[in-house]
Amino acid sequence: MAKKIAVLLSGCGVYDGSEIYETVLTLLRLDQSGAEYQCIAPNDAMMHVINHMTGEEMSESRNILVEAARLARGNIIDLAEAKQEDFDGLILPGGFGAAKNLCDFAVKGADMSIRQDVIEFVRSFHEALKPVGLMCIAPVMVPQLFGEKSVCTIGTDPSVAEAITAMGGEHQDRAVDDICVDPVNKLVTTPAYMLAGGIFEASKGIFALVDEVLSMIKKYN
């Protein structure tokens, strides 16, 4: 029976939502591996909307779920309706939406807070001993989601690594094509576009993360 993975998105677009290449590469690798997936996102307003041509904020409001539906080709469900019991694992792509719409790290740094529905959903996988993968900037949520001494990577950025340490996590530097595995928490992280200079380079670590999450499902089932 095919394994089914929940993919938690935060919008659509690197500057205000889920990073598009990271998301597509994740879905591609899952499909290549014979796994099923379901995209999920909170049904709420984005923190703000960024013009991806200019990098400037736009004077409009958009919905996280509606924007994420672009990436999922419409096949997406509201986070409020998602149940951990329906999945074997969970993956969170990066993009600034992870640091703006799933939590407020982009604004508050180490003093950040995470959306309660995100906390409950991710922790439900942890409590059920199911693997979770996070990439790019998303691992900043690891200490609050998995507890003190949980191990992760965002690459080699010293300021973000310091914030993770300040929140009680353990950061390990990793190259773009590498992953960081915390076997105690069944947690896998990779730098992706925190370091990647192009889509092929990003694919190496992302594919490795997906492979490890799927391997963990087989190992612990």
PDB file of N, CA and C in Angstrom, residues 132-166:
ATOM      1  N   VAL A 132       8.812  13.646  10.215  1.00  0.00           N
ATOM      2  CA  VAL A 132       8.505  14.992   9.731  1.00  0.00           C
ATOM      3  C   VAL A 132       9.753  15.560   9.058  1.00  0.00           C
ATOM      4  N   GLY A 133       9.586  16.167   7.888  1.00  0.00           N
ATOM      5  CA  GLY A 133      10.688  16.824   7.196  1.00  0.00           C
ATOM      6  C   GLY A 133      10.400  18.307   7.023  1.00  0.00           C
ATOM      7  N   LEU A 134      11.409  19.143   7.260  1.00  0.00           N
ATOM      8  CA  LEU A 134      11.281  20.585   7.071  1.00  0.00           C
ATOM      9  C   LEU A 134      12.489  21.075   6.289  1.00  0.00           C
ATOM     10  N   MET A 135      12.283  22.063   5.429  1.00  0.00           N
ATOM     11  CA  MET A 135      13.390  22.535   4.596  1.00  0.00           C
ATOM     12  C   MET A 135      13.459  24.050   4.575  1.00  0.00           C
ATOM     13  N   CYS A 136      14.621  24.542   4.148  1.00  0.00           N
ATOM     14  CA  CYS A 136      14.867  25.975   3.982  1.00  0.00           C
ATOM     15  C   CYS A 136      14.739  26.678   5.338  1.00  0.00           C
ATOM     16  N   ILE A 137      13.878  27.681   5.463  1.00  0.00           N
ATOM     17  CA  ILE A 137      13.724  28.442   6.700  1.00  0.00           C
ATOM     18  C   ILE A 137      12.758  27.765   7.671  1.00  0.00           C
ATOM     19  N   ALA A 138      11.968  26.793   7.197  1.00  0.00           N
ATOM     20  CA  ALA A 138      10.972  26.152   8.057  1.00  0.00           C
ATOM     21  C   ALA A 138      11.546  25.531   9.327  1.00  0.00           C
ATOM     22  N   PRO A 139      12.788  25.012   9.331  1.00  0.00           N
ATOM     23  CA  PRO A 139      13.317  24.421  10.568  1.00  0.00           C
ATOM     24  C   PRO A 139      13.466  25.392  11.740  1.00  0.00           C
ATOM     25  N   VAL A 140      13.283  26.693  11.541  1.00  0.00           N
ATOM     26  CA  VAL A 140      13.318  27.593  12.702  1.00  0.00           C
ATOM     27  C   VAL A 140      12.213  27.233  13.688  1.00  0.00           C
ATOM     28  N   MET A 141      11.198  26.523  13.229  1.00  0.00           N
ATOM     29  CA  MET A 141      10.098  26.128  14.111  1.00  0.00           C
ATOM     30  C   MET A 141      10.414  24.884  14.931  1.00  0.00           C
ATOM     31  N   VAL A 142      11.494  24.196  14.600  1.00  0.00           N
ATOM     32  CA  VAL A 142      11.804  22.911  15.222  1.00  0.00           C
ATOM     33  C   VAL A 142      11.870  22.966  16.753  1.00  0.00           C
ATOM     34  N   PRO A 143      12.601  23.922  17.368  1.00  0.00           N
ATOM     35  CA  PRO A 143      12.689  23.894  18.830  1.00  0.00           C
ATOM     36  C   PRO A 143      11.334  23.984  19.529  1.00  0.00           C
ATOM     37  N   GLN A 144      10.428  24.818  19.001  1.00  0.00           N
ATOM     38  CA  GLN A 144       9.118  24.950  19.631  1.00  0.00           C
ATOM     39  C   GLN A 144       8.210  23.767  19.322  1.00  0.00           C
ATOM     40  N   LEU A 145       8.411  23.129  18.197  1.00  0.00           N
ATOM     41  CA  LEU A 145       7.560  22.008  17.816  1.00  0.00           C
ATOM     42  C   LEU A 145       8.018  20.682  18.423  1.00  0.00           C
ATOM     43  N   PHE A 146       9.342  20.493  18.528  1.00  0.00           N
ATOM     44  CA  PHE A 146       9.882  19.204  18.951  1.00  0.00           C
ATOM     45  C   PHE A 146      10.592  19.247  20.301  1.00  0.00           C
ATOM     46  N   GLY A 147      10.738  20.431  20.863  1.00  0.00           N
ATOM     47  CA  GLY A 147      11.311  20.536  22.194  1.00  0.00           C
ATOM     48  C   GLY A 147      12.804  20.821  22.213  1.00  0.00           C
ATOM     49  N   GLU A 148      13.317  21.079  23.393  1.00  0.00           N
ATOM     50  CA  GLU A 148      14.732  21.389  23.575  1.00  0.00           C
ATOM     51  C   GLU A 148      15.608  20.214  23.128  1.00  0.00           C
ATOM     52  N   LYS A 149      16.766  20.584  22.608  1.00  0.00           N
ATOM     53  CA  LYS A 149      17.773  19.630  22.128  1.00  0.00           C
ATOM     54  C   LYS A 149      17.371  18.940  20.822  1.00  0.00           C
ATOM     55  N   SER A 150      16.241  19.310  20.233  1.00  0.00           N
ATOM     56  CA  SER A 150      15.912  18.773  18.909  1.00  0.00           C
ATOM     57  C   SER A 150      16.934  19.316  17.916  1.00  0.00           C
ATOM     58  N   VAL A 151      17.327  18.480  16.971  1.00  0.00           N
ATOM     59  CA  VAL A 151      18.455  18.782  16.087  1.00  0.00           C
ATOM     60  C   VAL A 151      17.959  19.078  14.671  1.00  0.00           C
ATOM     61  N   CYS A 152      18.499  20.153  14.064  1.00  0.00           N
ATOM     62  CA  CYS A 152      18.057  20.529  12.722  1.00  0.00           C
ATOM     63  C   CYS A 152      19.126  21.360  12.028  1.00  0.00           C
ATOM     64  N   THR A 153      18.874  21.678  10.752  1.00  0.00           N
ATOM     65  CA  THR A 153      19.759  22.568   9.997  1.00  0.00           C
ATOM     66  C   THR A 153      18.953  23.510   9.123  1.00  0.00           C
ATOM     67  N   ILE A 154      19.485  24.716   8.918  1.00  0.00           N
ATOM     68  CA  ILE A 154      18.977  25.620   7.890  1.00  0.00           C
ATOM     69  C   ILE A 154      20.121  25.933   6.927  1.00  0.00           C
ATOM     70  N   GLY A 155      21.237  25.230   7.093  1.00  0.00           N
ATOM     71  CA  GLY A 155      22.404  25.464   6.251  1.00  0.00           C
ATOM     72  C   GLY A 155      23.560  25.981   7.070  1.00  0.00           C
ATOM     73  N   THR A 156      24.001  27.204   6.765  1.00  0.00           N
ATOM     74  CA  THR A 156      25.176  27.762   7.440  1.00  0.00           C
ATOM     75  C   THR A 156      24.985  29.212   7.878  1.00  0.00           C
ATOM     76  N   ASP A 157      23.762  29.729   7.823  1.00  0.00           N
ATOM     77  CA  ASP A 157      23.511  31.125   8.201  1.00  0.00           C
ATOM     78  C   ASP A 157      23.691  31.291   9.711  1.00  0.00           C
ATOM     79  N   PRO A 158      24.696  32.063  10.161  1.00  0.00           N
ATOM     80  CA  PRO A 158      24.986  32.130  11.595  1.00  0.00           C
ATOM     81  C   PRO A 158      23.884  32.796  12.414  1.00  0.00           C
ATOM     82  N   SER A 159      23.226  33.811  11.875  1.00  0.00           N
ATOM     83  CA  SER A 159      22.200  34.516  12.652  1.00  0.00           C
ATOM     84  C   SER A 159      20.971  33.638  12.868  1.00  0.00           C
ATOM     85  N   VAL A 160      20.557  32.901  11.842  1.00  0.00           N
ATOM     86  CA  VAL A 160      19.408  32.008  11.995  1.00  0.00           C
ATOM     87  C   VAL A 160      19.772  30.828  12.890  1.00  0.00           C
ATOM     88  N   ALA A 161      20.991  30.316  12.739  1.00  0.00           N
ATOM     89  CA  ALA A 161      21.451  29.224  13.600  1.00  0.00           C
ATOM     90  C   ALA A 161      21.459  29.656  15.064  1.00  0.00           C
ATOM     91  N   GLU A 162      21.893  30.882  15.323  1.00  0.00           N
ATOM     92  CA  GLU A 162      21.905  31.410  16.695  1.00  0.00           C
ATOM     93  C   GLU A 162      20.491  31.509  17.254  1.00  0.00           C
ATOM     94  N   ALA A 163      19.535  31.901  16.423  1.00  0.00           N
ATOM     95  CA  ALA A 163      18.146  31.992  16.871  1.00  0.00           C
ATOM     96  C   ALA A 163      17.606  30.615  17.242  1.00  0.00           C
ATOM     97  N   ILE A 164      17.942  29.607  16.448  1.00  0.00           N
ATOM     98  CA  ILE A 164      17.511  28.241  16.747  1.00  0.00           C
ATOM     99  C   ILE A 164      18.103  27.789  18.081  1.00  0.00           C
ATOM    100  N   THR A 165      19.366  28.083  18.300  1.00  0.00           N
ATOM    101  CA  THR A 165      20.020  27.732  19.558  1.00  0.00           C
ATOM    102  C   THR A 165      19.384  28.467  20.730  1.00  0.00           C
ATOM    103  N   ALA A 166      19.072  29.753  20.525  1.00  0.00           N
ATOM    104  CA  ALA A 166      18.454  30.555  21.578  1.00  0.00           C
ATOM    105  C   ALA A 166      17.090  30.010  21.981  1.00  0.00           C
TER     106      ALA A 166
END
